Amino acid sequence: MKTFKRNTRALGRQQGSVSILVAVSLIALLGIAGLAIDSGLGYMVKARLDSAVDGALVAAGQAVTRGSTQDEQITNATTAANAFFAANYPQGFLGSTATLSAPSVTINKGTVTIDLAAQASVPLTLMQIQGFKLLNVATTGQAIRRDLDMSFVVDVTGSMSDTKTQAAVRSGSTAFLNNFNTSTDRVSLMHFAAGTVVDVPFKSDQSRGFDRATMTNKISNYSFGGNTASVDAIWNAKYQLDHVITQPSSLRVIVFFSDGAPNSFAASFAAANTTCAAGKYTIMTGDTPPSATGKDTNNWNGNPGAFDSMTAQNQQSSCYDKYADNVKSLPATYDVHAASDASATLPITPASPVAGALTRPVNGQMPTVGTVNNGKPSPAQVSAMTTKFTNVNNAARNLMEMMAAKARAEGIFVFALGYGPSLLTRTGAGSGELGQDILKCIANVADGPSRCYDAKQPVGVYCYAATTDDIKPCYAQLASAILRIAK
């Protein structure tokens, strides 16, 4: 009978081989696990590093606008980048050590270029089994801020003459200017009511930068009063960008602040039409049609009334007539600036030879009101005043929108800030319309009236400030949007 014996020596050798294979497999598995864990760790460090650098670029881009010299601006940008990076990448994040290389800030002919580079080292965990001790990650970022030409227009009409509103307008307008670079950005400042005054034009020598201190002083001394002749304000802003600047920047912007719809406009009135000498004047209305009780027919800023100066904020001419009886018909064409800017000629009535669609009807008729006894107009006189009101008010609104459209057709962005409840109240002829819609129209925003939105033209921003406390945040929103498209 045969017996079988176990070969214990061979079995021992097999068990030893299995142990070696298991050990080798464990090392390999630990390496794979370590690769997965440490790769994930490196990914999280890299993501945090990227985010910190991106934020530091934004902070530097905002800070570079501060300072009166390029050295100060570069220092401010560098300080902001370092501070933001330190705040958003805390030392020891996941055990890593990070550094931000010295920021590079270059200002050349109005274009600001900011370059950042950051590195981080993170100790490995399981990968140390494979002999690897540290994982090094790095990232870079660049922000380029385009040169900017901006016309800044501030409404100083009588509807904002209370002390609180004046203070908010001054404070918000001044703070808005602080967002822009006094060395590289070009800014012109103007204010308007019945007429427009250019406070600080662009530099005639075409050099870059603007005088923020002078502009702040001008804004601080604004007085408030007068009607709303918006078209000439838009024209002055456009003229600064088109003609005062002969070497335009890559980004051109009009910023327009107002609390109401336009109700007045300037025109060239012939001697046959007026007791004044032939010339250029502002004809005015109020926001609502004349009432049967003679409301808005006082000696100052009648409804309608003529004339005020088109080059002074609120200056009545020597031949002012509170019922505008010194105007027998409206001129067919807005051509007050034809000598210096023929492209800004616009139609007022359908009789104008200048092409252009009139959104609101204007027949140009200005029937005589005559003497109003005891301030109580007759029904016929109220009818005459209402016809005048309708023509002047509608023309003022048409002209503003057409002038803004001309600016946008040239690639100019229009940003609008509207303030106060009157913008949400229907005003004007007939059933009226919202002043807010007109401001949305000039800004060419998608949620504005469909009749004026044009996706082929620059799309601006409209911000509504319901209260005086909202004016400064709205200005900040506009500044942020401008700086965003400047990148």
Short mmCIF file of C-alpha atoms in Angstrom, two decimals:
data_model
loop_
_atom_site.label_atom_id
_atom_site.label_comp_id
_atom_site.label_asym_id
_atom_site.label_seq_id
_atom_site.Cartn_x
_atom_site.Cartn_y
_atom_site.Cartn_z
CA MET A 1 0.00 0.00 0.00
CA LYS A 2 1.33 3.35 -1.05
CA THR A 3 1.38 6.33 1.20
CA PHE A 4 1.66 10.00 0.19
CA LYS A 5 3.82 12.48 2.07
CA ARG A 6 3.43 16.27 1.97
CA ASN A 7 6.41 18.06 0.51
CA THR A 8 6.67 20.59 3.30
CA ARG A 9 9.76 22.10 1.80
CA ALA A 10 7.97 22.98 -1.48
CA LEU A 11 4.91 24.20 0.39
CA GLY A 12 7.05 26.51 2.44
CA ARG A 13 8.58 27.94 -0.68
CA GLN A 14 5.08 28.60 -2.12
CA GLN A 15 3.91 30.34 1.04
CA GLY A 16 6.99 32.54 0.99
CA SER A 17 6.32 33.52 -2.61
CA VAL A 18 2.74 34.48 -1.77
CA SER A 19 3.92 36.63 1.11
CA ILE A 20 6.31 38.44 -1.17
CA LEU A 21 3.58 38.98 -3.77
CA VAL A 22 1.20 40.29 -1.11
CA ALA A 23 3.83 42.66 0.23
CA VAL A 24 4.65 43.94 -3.23
CA SER A 25 0.95 44.32 -4.03
CA LEU A 26 0.36 46.23 -0.82
CA ILE A 27 3.16 48.62 -1.70
CA ALA A 28 1.69 49.10 -5.18
CA LEU A 29 -1.80 49.58 -3.76
CA LEU A 30 -0.50 52.08 -1.25
CA GLY A 31 1.22 53.90 -4.08
CA ILE A 32 -1.99 54.02 -6.11
CA ALA A 33 -3.96 55.15 -3.07
CA GLY A 34 -1.29 57.69 -2.26
CA LEU A 35 -1.36 58.98 -5.82
CA ALA A 36 -5.13 59.40 -5.64
CA ILE A 37 -5.10 61.06 -2.22
CA ASP A 38 -2.13 63.32 -2.84
CA SER A 39 -3.35 64.25 -6.34
CA GLY A 40 -6.65 65.30 -4.81
CA LEU A 41 -4.77 67.28 -2.20
CA GLY A 42 -2.74 68.98 -4.91
CA TYR A 43 -5.89 69.73 -6.89
CA MET A 44 -7.51 71.46 -3.91
CA VAL A 45 -4.38 73.50 -3.25
CA LYS A 46 -4.16 74.50 -6.93
CA ALA A 47 -7.85 75.52 -7.02
CA ARG A 48 -7.43 77.67 -3.90
CA LEU A 49 -4.26 79.19 -5.34
CA ASP A 50 -6.01 80.03 -8.64
CA SER A 51 -8.92 81.65 -6.80
CA ALA A 52 -6.62 83.74 -4.61
CA VAL A 53 -4.64 84.99 -7.62
CA ASP A 54 -7.80 85.83 -9.59
CA GLY A 55 -9.16 87.81 -6.66
CA ALA A 56 -5.84 89.56 -6.17
CA LEU A 57 -5.90 90.63 -9.83
CA VAL A 58 -9.36 92.15 -9.38
CA ALA A 59 -8.28 93.94 -6.20
CA ALA A 60 -5.15 95.28 -7.89
CA GLY A 61 -7.17 96.45 -10.89
CA GLN A 62 -9.47 98.44 -8.62
CA ALA A 63 -6.66 99.84 -6.48
CA VAL A 64 -4.60 101.03 -9.43
CA THR A 65 -7.16 103.80 -9.97
CA ARG A 66 -6.18 105.41 -6.66
CA GLY A 67 -3.27 107.78 -6.33
CA SER A 68 -2.24 111.01 -8.01
CA THR A 69 0.97 109.64 -9.57
CA GLN A 70 1.84 106.42 -11.36
CA ASP A 71 4.17 105.43 -8.53
CA GLU A 72 1.34 105.79 -6.02
CA GLN A 73 -1.02 103.84 -8.26
CA ILE A 74 1.47 100.99 -8.72
CA THR A 75 2.10 100.91 -4.96
CA ASN A 76 -1.64 100.80 -4.25
CA ALA A 77 -2.15 97.98 -6.76
CA THR A 78 0.75 95.98 -5.32
CA THR A 79 -0.46 96.45 -1.75
CA ALA A 80 -4.01 95.42 -2.67
CA ALA A 81 -2.82 92.30 -4.51
CA ASN A 82 -0.68 91.16 -1.58
CA ALA A 83 -3.41 91.86 0.96
CA PHE A 84 -6.12 90.07 -1.00
CA PHE A 85 -3.91 87.04 -1.66
CA ALA A 86 -2.96 86.77 2.01
CA ALA A 87 -6.59 87.01 3.09
CA ASN A 88 -7.79 84.38 0.62
CA TYR A 89 -4.93 81.89 0.89
CA PRO A 90 -4.23 81.48 4.61
CA GLN A 91 -0.84 80.04 5.47
CA GLY A 92 -1.09 76.38 6.38
CA PHE A 93 -4.04 75.67 4.10
CA LEU A 94 -4.09 71.83 3.94
CA GLY A 95 -0.58 71.94 5.35
CA SER A 96 0.79 73.93 2.43
CA THR A 97 3.06 76.96 2.28
CA ALA A 98 2.23 79.55 -0.40
CA THR A 99 3.98 82.66 -1.67
CA LEU A 100 2.95 85.41 -4.08
CA SER A 101 5.77 86.73 -6.22
CA ALA A 102 6.19 90.49 -6.43
CA PRO A 103 3.31 91.80 -8.60
CA SER A 104 4.22 93.40 -11.91
CA VAL A 105 2.18 96.54 -12.72
CA THR A 106 2.87 98.26 -16.04
CA ILE A 107 1.17 101.47 -17.22
CA ASN A 108 1.76 102.24 -20.89
CA LYS A 109 -0.21 104.80 -22.92
CA GLY A 110 -3.37 104.36 -20.90
CA THR A 111 -3.31 100.56 -20.75
CA VAL A 112 -2.64 98.96 -17.38
CA THR A 113 -1.20 95.42 -17.34
CA ILE A 114 -0.99 93.49 -14.06
CA ASP A 115 0.86 90.15 -13.87
CA LEU A 116 0.79 87.87 -10.83
CA ALA A 117 2.48 84.53 -10.08
CA ALA A 118 2.03 82.34 -7.00
CA GLN A 119 3.52 79.07 -5.79
CA ALA A 120 2.59 76.58 -3.08
CA SER A 121 4.31 73.50 -1.61
CA VAL A 122 2.28 70.82 0.14
CA PRO A 123 3.76 67.80 2.05
CA LEU A 124 2.69 64.48 0.57
CA THR A 125 1.09 61.70 2.59
CA LEU A 126 1.16 58.15 1.25
CA MET A 127 3.32 59.08 -1.72
CA GLN A 128 6.21 59.44 0.70
CA ILE A 129 6.39 55.65 0.55
CA GLN A 130 7.53 56.11 -3.04
CA GLY A 131 10.18 58.58 -1.97
CA PHE A 132 8.28 61.79 -2.83
CA LYS A 133 8.23 64.41 -0.06
CA LEU A 134 6.63 67.59 -1.49
CA LEU A 135 4.18 68.53 -4.23
CA ASN A 136 4.81 71.93 -5.81
CA VAL A 137 1.99 73.75 -7.61
CA ALA A 138 2.05 77.14 -9.31
CA THR A 139 -0.29 79.50 -11.13
CA THR A 140 -0.11 82.78 -13.00
CA GLY A 141 -2.63 85.42 -13.96
CA GLN A 142 -2.81 88.58 -15.99
CA ALA A 143 -5.29 91.45 -16.10
CA ILE A 144 -5.23 94.07 -18.84
CA ARG A 145 -7.30 97.21 -18.32
CA ARG A 146 -8.11 99.09 -21.49
CA ASP A 147 -7.79 102.83 -21.73
CA LEU A 148 -11.02 104.73 -21.05
CA ASP A 149 -12.60 107.99 -22.22
CA MET A 150 -15.68 108.91 -20.17
CA SER A 151 -18.12 111.83 -20.25
CA PHE A 152 -19.85 112.20 -16.87
CA VAL A 153 -23.19 114.05 -16.91
CA VAL A 154 -24.96 115.14 -13.70
CA ASP A 155 -28.58 116.38 -13.52
CA VAL A 156 -28.99 119.40 -11.20
CA THR A 157 -32.64 120.25 -11.93
CA GLY A 158 -34.98 121.88 -9.43
CA SER A 159 -36.71 118.62 -8.49
CA MET A 160 -33.60 117.68 -6.51
CA SER A 161 -33.17 120.98 -4.70
CA ASP A 162 -33.90 119.67 -1.19
CA THR A 163 -30.88 119.53 1.09
CA LYS A 164 -30.81 115.75 1.55
CA THR A 165 -30.94 114.98 -2.17
CA GLN A 166 -28.31 117.58 -3.01
CA ALA A 167 -25.94 116.04 -0.45
CA ALA A 168 -26.54 112.52 -1.79
CA VAL A 169 -25.95 113.59 -5.40
CA ARG A 170 -22.72 115.39 -4.49
CA SER A 171 -21.46 112.51 -2.34
CA GLY A 172 -22.36 109.80 -4.84
CA SER A 173 -20.93 111.67 -7.83
CA THR A 174 -17.66 112.34 -6.02
CA ALA A 175 -17.34 108.73 -4.88
CA PHE A 176 -17.98 107.56 -8.44
CA LEU A 177 -14.94 109.46 -9.71
CA ASN A 178 -12.75 107.67 -7.15
CA ASN A 179 -13.10 104.46 -9.17
CA PHE A 180 -11.06 105.78 -12.08
CA ASN A 181 -7.36 106.28 -12.67
CA THR A 182 -6.25 109.92 -12.69
CA SER A 183 -3.19 109.07 -14.78
CA THR A 184 -4.60 106.78 -17.45
CA ASP A 185 -8.36 107.43 -17.72
CA ARG A 186 -9.70 110.53 -19.45
CA VAL A 187 -12.84 112.02 -17.89
CA SER A 188 -14.89 115.11 -18.70
CA LEU A 189 -17.52 116.48 -16.30
CA MET A 190 -20.66 118.49 -17.00
CA HIS A 191 -23.94 119.36 -15.29
CA PHE A 192 -27.28 120.34 -16.78
CA ALA A 193 -30.79 121.61 -16.18
CA ALA A 194 -32.36 123.98 -18.74
CA GLY A 195 -28.87 124.37 -20.20
CA THR A 196 -25.64 122.38 -20.05
CA VAL A 197 -22.38 123.59 -18.53
CA VAL A 198 -19.15 121.70 -19.23
CA ASP A 199 -17.30 121.99 -15.92
CA VAL A 200 -14.09 120.19 -16.85
CA PRO A 201 -13.52 119.18 -20.49
CA PHE A 202 -11.06 116.61 -21.70
CA LYS A 203 -7.51 117.88 -21.96
CA SER A 204 -7.06 119.73 -25.24
CA ASP A 205 -3.53 118.33 -25.68
CA GLN A 206 -5.01 114.79 -25.80
CA SER A 207 -2.95 113.70 -22.80
CA ARG A 208 -4.33 111.04 -20.51
CA GLY A 209 -5.60 111.45 -16.98
CA PHE A 210 -8.03 113.85 -15.31
CA ASP A 211 -8.06 116.32 -12.44
CA ARG A 212 -10.17 114.62 -9.78
CA ALA A 213 -9.61 117.37 -7.21
CA THR A 214 -10.98 120.06 -9.53
CA MET A 215 -13.97 117.89 -10.46
CA THR A 216 -14.71 117.17 -6.81
CA ASN A 217 -14.66 120.89 -6.08
CA LYS A 218 -17.01 121.59 -9.00
CA ILE A 219 -19.47 118.94 -7.83
CA SER A 220 -19.35 120.25 -4.26
CA ASN A 221 -20.42 123.68 -5.50
CA TYR A 222 -23.33 122.60 -7.70
CA SER A 223 -26.56 124.53 -7.22
CA PHE A 224 -29.87 122.90 -8.12
CA GLY A 225 -32.67 124.46 -10.17
CA GLY A 226 -34.22 124.52 -13.62
CA ASN A 227 -36.01 122.27 -16.10
CA THR A 228 -34.71 119.13 -17.81
CA ALA A 229 -33.14 119.70 -21.24
CA SER A 230 -31.46 116.31 -21.60
CA VAL A 231 -30.69 116.26 -25.31
CA ASP A 232 -28.10 119.01 -25.10
CA ALA A 233 -26.45 117.26 -22.16
CA ILE A 234 -26.13 114.08 -24.22
CA TRP A 235 -24.83 116.09 -27.18
CA ASN A 236 -22.16 117.78 -25.05
CA ALA A 237 -21.06 114.40 -23.70
CA LYS A 238 -20.88 112.98 -27.21
CA TYR A 239 -19.05 116.04 -28.54
CA GLN A 240 -16.38 115.69 -25.88
CA LEU A 241 -15.79 112.11 -26.97
CA ASP A 242 -15.99 112.79 -30.71
CA HIS A 243 -14.28 116.12 -31.20
CA VAL A 244 -12.33 117.24 -28.14
CA ILE A 245 -10.63 113.85 -28.17
CA THR A 246 -9.14 113.28 -31.62
CA GLN A 247 -7.23 110.15 -30.60
CA PRO A 248 -9.97 108.10 -28.92
CA SER A 249 -9.43 105.29 -26.47
CA SER A 250 -10.56 101.73 -27.06
CA LEU A 251 -13.47 102.22 -24.64
CA ARG A 252 -15.74 105.28 -24.76
CA VAL A 253 -18.53 105.80 -22.23
CA ILE A 254 -21.24 108.33 -21.34
CA VAL A 255 -22.50 108.16 -17.74
CA PHE A 256 -25.82 109.98 -17.36
CA PHE A 257 -27.45 110.71 -13.97
CA SER A 258 -31.00 112.11 -13.85
CA ASP A 259 -34.15 112.03 -11.76
CA GLY A 260 -36.71 112.63 -14.49
CA ALA A 261 -37.78 112.52 -18.11
CA PRO A 262 -36.70 115.31 -20.47
CA ASN A 263 -39.18 118.16 -20.80
CA SER A 264 -37.20 120.91 -22.57
CA PHE A 265 -34.79 121.33 -25.47
CA ALA A 266 -32.70 123.92 -27.26
CA ALA A 267 -33.24 124.95 -30.88
CA SER A 268 -32.43 127.68 -33.37
CA PHE A 269 -35.38 130.06 -33.38
CA ALA A 270 -35.80 132.49 -36.26
CA ALA A 271 -36.54 136.17 -35.72
CA ALA A 272 -39.95 135.68 -37.30
CA ASN A 273 -40.81 133.21 -34.57
CA THR A 274 -39.90 135.24 -31.54
CA THR A 275 -39.71 138.68 -30.00
CA CYS A 276 -36.13 137.78 -29.09
CA ALA A 277 -33.39 138.18 -31.62
CA ALA A 278 -32.91 135.13 -33.79
CA GLY A 279 -30.74 132.70 -31.92
CA LYS A 280 -30.32 129.51 -29.98
CA TYR A 281 -32.45 129.13 -26.87
CA THR A 282 -34.07 126.51 -24.65
CA ILE A 283 -37.84 126.17 -24.76
CA MET A 284 -39.39 124.46 -21.76
CA THR A 285 -42.34 122.56 -20.36
CA GLY A 286 -43.05 120.86 -17.07
CA ASP A 287 -43.67 117.15 -16.53
CA THR A 288 -47.47 117.19 -16.60
CA PRO A 289 -49.92 119.00 -18.91
CA PRO A 290 -51.29 122.40 -17.83
CA SER A 291 -54.42 122.16 -15.70
CA ALA A 292 -57.72 123.98 -16.13
CA THR A 293 -56.90 126.05 -13.05
CA GLY A 294 -53.82 127.55 -14.57
CA LYS A 295 -51.34 125.35 -12.72
CA ASP A 296 -47.76 125.69 -13.93
CA THR A 297 -48.39 129.07 -15.57
CA ASN A 298 -46.27 131.15 -13.20
CA ASN A 299 -43.72 133.74 -14.24
CA TRP A 300 -40.81 131.32 -13.98
CA ASN A 301 -40.49 128.15 -16.03
CA GLY A 302 -43.96 128.22 -17.52
CA ASN A 303 -45.61 125.17 -18.97
CA PRO A 304 -44.64 125.84 -21.70
CA GLY A 305 -42.35 128.83 -21.41
CA ALA A 306 -39.63 130.40 -23.54
CA PHE A 307 -36.76 131.13 -23.41
CA ASP A 308 -33.87 130.07 -21.18
CA SER A 309 -30.19 130.06 -22.07
CA MET A 310 -28.92 126.81 -23.56
CA THR A 311 -25.41 127.38 -22.18
CA ALA A 312 -26.33 128.21 -18.57
CA GLN A 313 -27.89 125.84 -16.09
CA ASN A 314 -30.95 127.93 -15.26
CA GLN A 315 -30.87 131.42 -16.76
CA GLN A 316 -33.95 133.14 -18.10
CA SER A 317 -33.54 135.21 -21.25
CA SER A 318 -34.49 138.89 -21.32
CA CYS A 319 -37.49 138.13 -23.55
CA TYR A 320 -38.86 135.21 -21.55
CA ASP A 321 -42.59 134.58 -22.07
CA LYS A 322 -44.37 132.38 -19.55
CA TYR A 323 -46.80 131.04 -22.17
CA ALA A 324 -44.25 130.74 -24.98
CA ASP A 325 -46.31 133.12 -27.12
CA ASN A 326 -43.02 134.39 -28.52
CA VAL A 327 -42.80 131.11 -30.46
CA LYS A 328 -45.26 130.76 -33.34
CA SER A 329 -44.09 127.32 -34.45
CA LEU A 330 -41.32 124.91 -33.57
CA PRO A 331 -38.29 124.67 -35.85
CA ALA A 332 -38.41 121.56 -38.01
CA THR A 333 -34.84 120.58 -37.21
CA TYR A 334 -32.54 120.40 -34.19
CA ASP A 335 -29.44 122.03 -35.61
CA VAL A 336 -28.05 124.17 -32.80
CA HIS A 337 -24.65 122.51 -33.17
CA ALA A 338 -24.58 122.10 -36.95
CA ALA A 339 -21.59 124.41 -37.38
CA SER A 340 -19.35 122.26 -35.20
CA ASP A 341 -21.05 118.88 -35.48
CA ALA A 342 -23.23 118.35 -38.54
CA SER A 343 -23.80 114.70 -37.58
CA ALA A 344 -25.81 115.83 -34.54
CA THR A 345 -28.60 117.39 -36.63
CA LEU A 346 -31.94 115.72 -35.82
CA PRO A 347 -35.59 116.08 -36.88
CA ILE A 348 -38.02 117.85 -34.56
CA THR A 349 -41.13 117.70 -36.76
CA PRO A 350 -42.09 115.56 -39.78
CA ALA A 351 -41.37 118.63 -41.95
CA SER A 352 -37.65 118.30 -41.28
CA PRO A 353 -35.52 117.27 -44.26
CA VAL A 354 -33.35 115.29 -41.86
CA ALA A 355 -34.16 111.59 -41.77
CA GLY A 356 -35.33 110.08 -38.53
CA ALA A 357 -38.40 108.42 -37.05
CA LEU A 358 -40.32 110.43 -34.46
CA THR A 359 -41.43 108.06 -31.71
CA ARG A 360 -43.88 110.59 -30.32
CA PRO A 361 -46.01 112.91 -32.51
CA VAL A 362 -44.83 116.52 -32.93
CA ASN A 363 -46.72 118.74 -35.37
CA GLY A 364 -44.81 121.87 -34.44
CA GLN A 365 -47.89 124.04 -33.82
CA MET A 366 -47.60 126.68 -31.09
CA PRO A 367 -51.01 128.44 -30.87
CA THR A 368 -51.17 131.78 -29.08
CA VAL A 369 -52.43 131.71 -25.48
CA GLY A 370 -52.77 135.46 -24.97
CA THR A 371 -53.40 137.29 -21.72
CA VAL A 372 -54.67 135.09 -18.90
CA ASN A 373 -57.00 137.04 -16.62
CA ASN A 374 -56.33 136.62 -12.90
CA GLY A 375 -54.26 133.52 -13.57
CA LYS A 376 -57.36 131.62 -14.71
CA PRO A 377 -57.05 130.50 -18.33
CA SER A 378 -60.15 129.94 -20.43
CA PRO A 379 -60.82 126.50 -21.91
CA ALA A 380 -59.46 127.74 -25.24
CA GLN A 381 -56.32 128.98 -23.56
CA VAL A 382 -55.84 125.68 -21.74
CA SER A 383 -56.23 123.91 -25.09
CA ALA A 384 -53.57 126.14 -26.65
CA MET A 385 -51.19 125.54 -23.74
CA THR A 386 -51.82 121.80 -23.93
CA THR A 387 -50.98 121.73 -27.65
CA LYS A 388 -47.75 123.58 -26.96
CA PHE A 389 -46.95 121.32 -24.03
CA THR A 390 -47.49 118.19 -26.11
CA ASN A 391 -45.26 119.36 -28.95
CA VAL A 392 -42.41 120.61 -26.77
CA ASN A 393 -42.50 117.71 -24.31
CA ASN A 394 -42.69 115.05 -27.01
CA ALA A 395 -39.89 116.71 -29.00
CA ALA A 396 -37.66 116.82 -25.91
CA ARG A 397 -38.10 113.08 -25.36
CA ASN A 398 -37.63 112.18 -29.02
CA LEU A 399 -34.46 114.23 -29.30
CA MET A 400 -32.84 112.72 -26.22
CA GLU A 401 -33.40 109.18 -27.43
CA MET A 402 -32.20 109.97 -30.96
CA MET A 403 -29.04 111.66 -29.70
CA ALA A 404 -28.21 108.69 -27.47
CA ALA A 405 -28.79 106.33 -30.40
CA LYS A 406 -26.32 108.37 -32.47
CA ALA A 407 -23.73 108.01 -29.72
CA ARG A 408 -24.24 104.25 -29.49
CA ALA A 409 -24.02 103.94 -33.29
CA GLU A 410 -20.47 105.27 -32.93
CA GLY A 411 -19.60 102.54 -30.44
CA ILE A 412 -20.12 104.68 -27.33
CA PHE A 413 -21.58 102.92 -24.29
CA VAL A 414 -24.30 104.80 -22.40
CA PHE A 415 -24.76 104.05 -18.69
CA ALA A 416 -27.75 105.61 -16.92
CA LEU A 417 -28.53 106.13 -13.24
CA GLY A 418 -32.11 107.08 -12.46
CA TYR A 419 -33.13 108.46 -9.09
CA GLY A 420 -36.44 108.93 -7.32
CA PRO A 421 -40.13 108.04 -7.52
CA SER A 422 -40.93 110.44 -10.36
CA LEU A 423 -39.27 107.99 -12.76
CA LEU A 424 -41.93 105.42 -11.86
CA THR A 425 -44.80 107.88 -12.36
CA ARG A 426 -46.33 108.44 -15.78
CA THR A 427 -45.58 111.93 -17.04
CA GLY A 428 -45.74 113.74 -20.34
CA ALA A 429 -48.45 114.16 -22.95
CA GLY A 430 -51.59 112.06 -23.14
CA SER A 431 -51.54 109.09 -20.78
CA GLY A 432 -47.85 109.70 -20.20
CA GLU A 433 -44.97 107.26 -19.91
CA LEU A 434 -42.43 106.22 -17.31
CA GLY A 435 -39.28 108.29 -17.19
CA GLN A 436 -37.43 105.11 -16.26
CA ASP A 437 -38.27 103.65 -19.67
CA ILE A 438 -36.57 106.59 -21.38
CA LEU A 439 -33.39 106.09 -19.33
CA LYS A 440 -33.46 102.36 -20.10
CA CYS A 441 -33.89 103.29 -23.74
CA ILE A 442 -30.78 105.48 -23.89
CA ALA A 443 -28.75 102.78 -22.09
CA ASN A 444 -29.99 100.19 -24.62
CA VAL A 445 -30.69 97.54 -21.98
CA ALA A 446 -32.54 94.36 -22.87
CA ASP A 447 -35.38 94.95 -20.39
CA GLY A 448 -36.07 98.42 -21.79
CA PRO A 449 -38.73 99.33 -24.36
CA SER A 450 -38.60 97.04 -27.40
CA ARG A 451 -38.93 100.06 -29.69
CA CYS A 452 -35.42 101.21 -28.87
CA TYR A 453 -33.42 98.11 -27.94
CA ASP A 454 -30.77 97.34 -30.57
CA ALA A 455 -28.59 94.30 -29.92
CA LYS A 456 -26.14 95.50 -32.58
CA GLN A 457 -25.28 98.61 -30.56
CA PRO A 458 -23.33 98.72 -27.28
CA VAL A 459 -25.48 97.54 -24.39
CA GLY A 460 -25.02 99.69 -21.31
CA VAL A 461 -26.36 99.46 -17.77
CA TYR A 462 -29.33 101.12 -16.08
CA CYS A 463 -29.52 101.33 -12.29
CA TYR A 464 -32.51 102.70 -10.38
CA ALA A 465 -31.92 104.44 -7.04
CA ALA A 466 -35.25 104.51 -5.23
CA THR A 467 -33.95 106.63 -2.33
CA THR A 468 -31.02 108.93 -1.66
CA ASP A 469 -29.32 106.04 0.16
CA ASP A 470 -29.35 104.07 -3.09
CA ILE A 471 -27.52 106.69 -5.18
CA LYS A 472 -24.00 105.76 -4.08
CA PRO A 473 -24.53 101.96 -4.47
CA CYS A 474 -25.95 102.57 -7.95
CA TYR A 475 -22.92 104.63 -8.89
CA ALA A 476 -20.76 101.75 -7.60
CA GLN A 477 -22.68 99.32 -9.80
CA LEU A 478 -22.08 101.48 -12.88
CA ALA A 479 -18.38 101.85 -12.04
CA SER A 480 -18.03 98.09 -11.61
CA ALA A 481 -19.69 97.46 -14.97
CA ILE A 482 -17.44 100.00 -16.71
CA LEU A 483 -14.29 98.53 -15.18
CA ARG A 484 -15.45 95.04 -16.13
CA ILE A 485 -15.80 95.87 -19.83
CA ALA A 486 -12.49 97.74 -19.65
CA LYS A 487 -10.71 94.44 -19.01
#
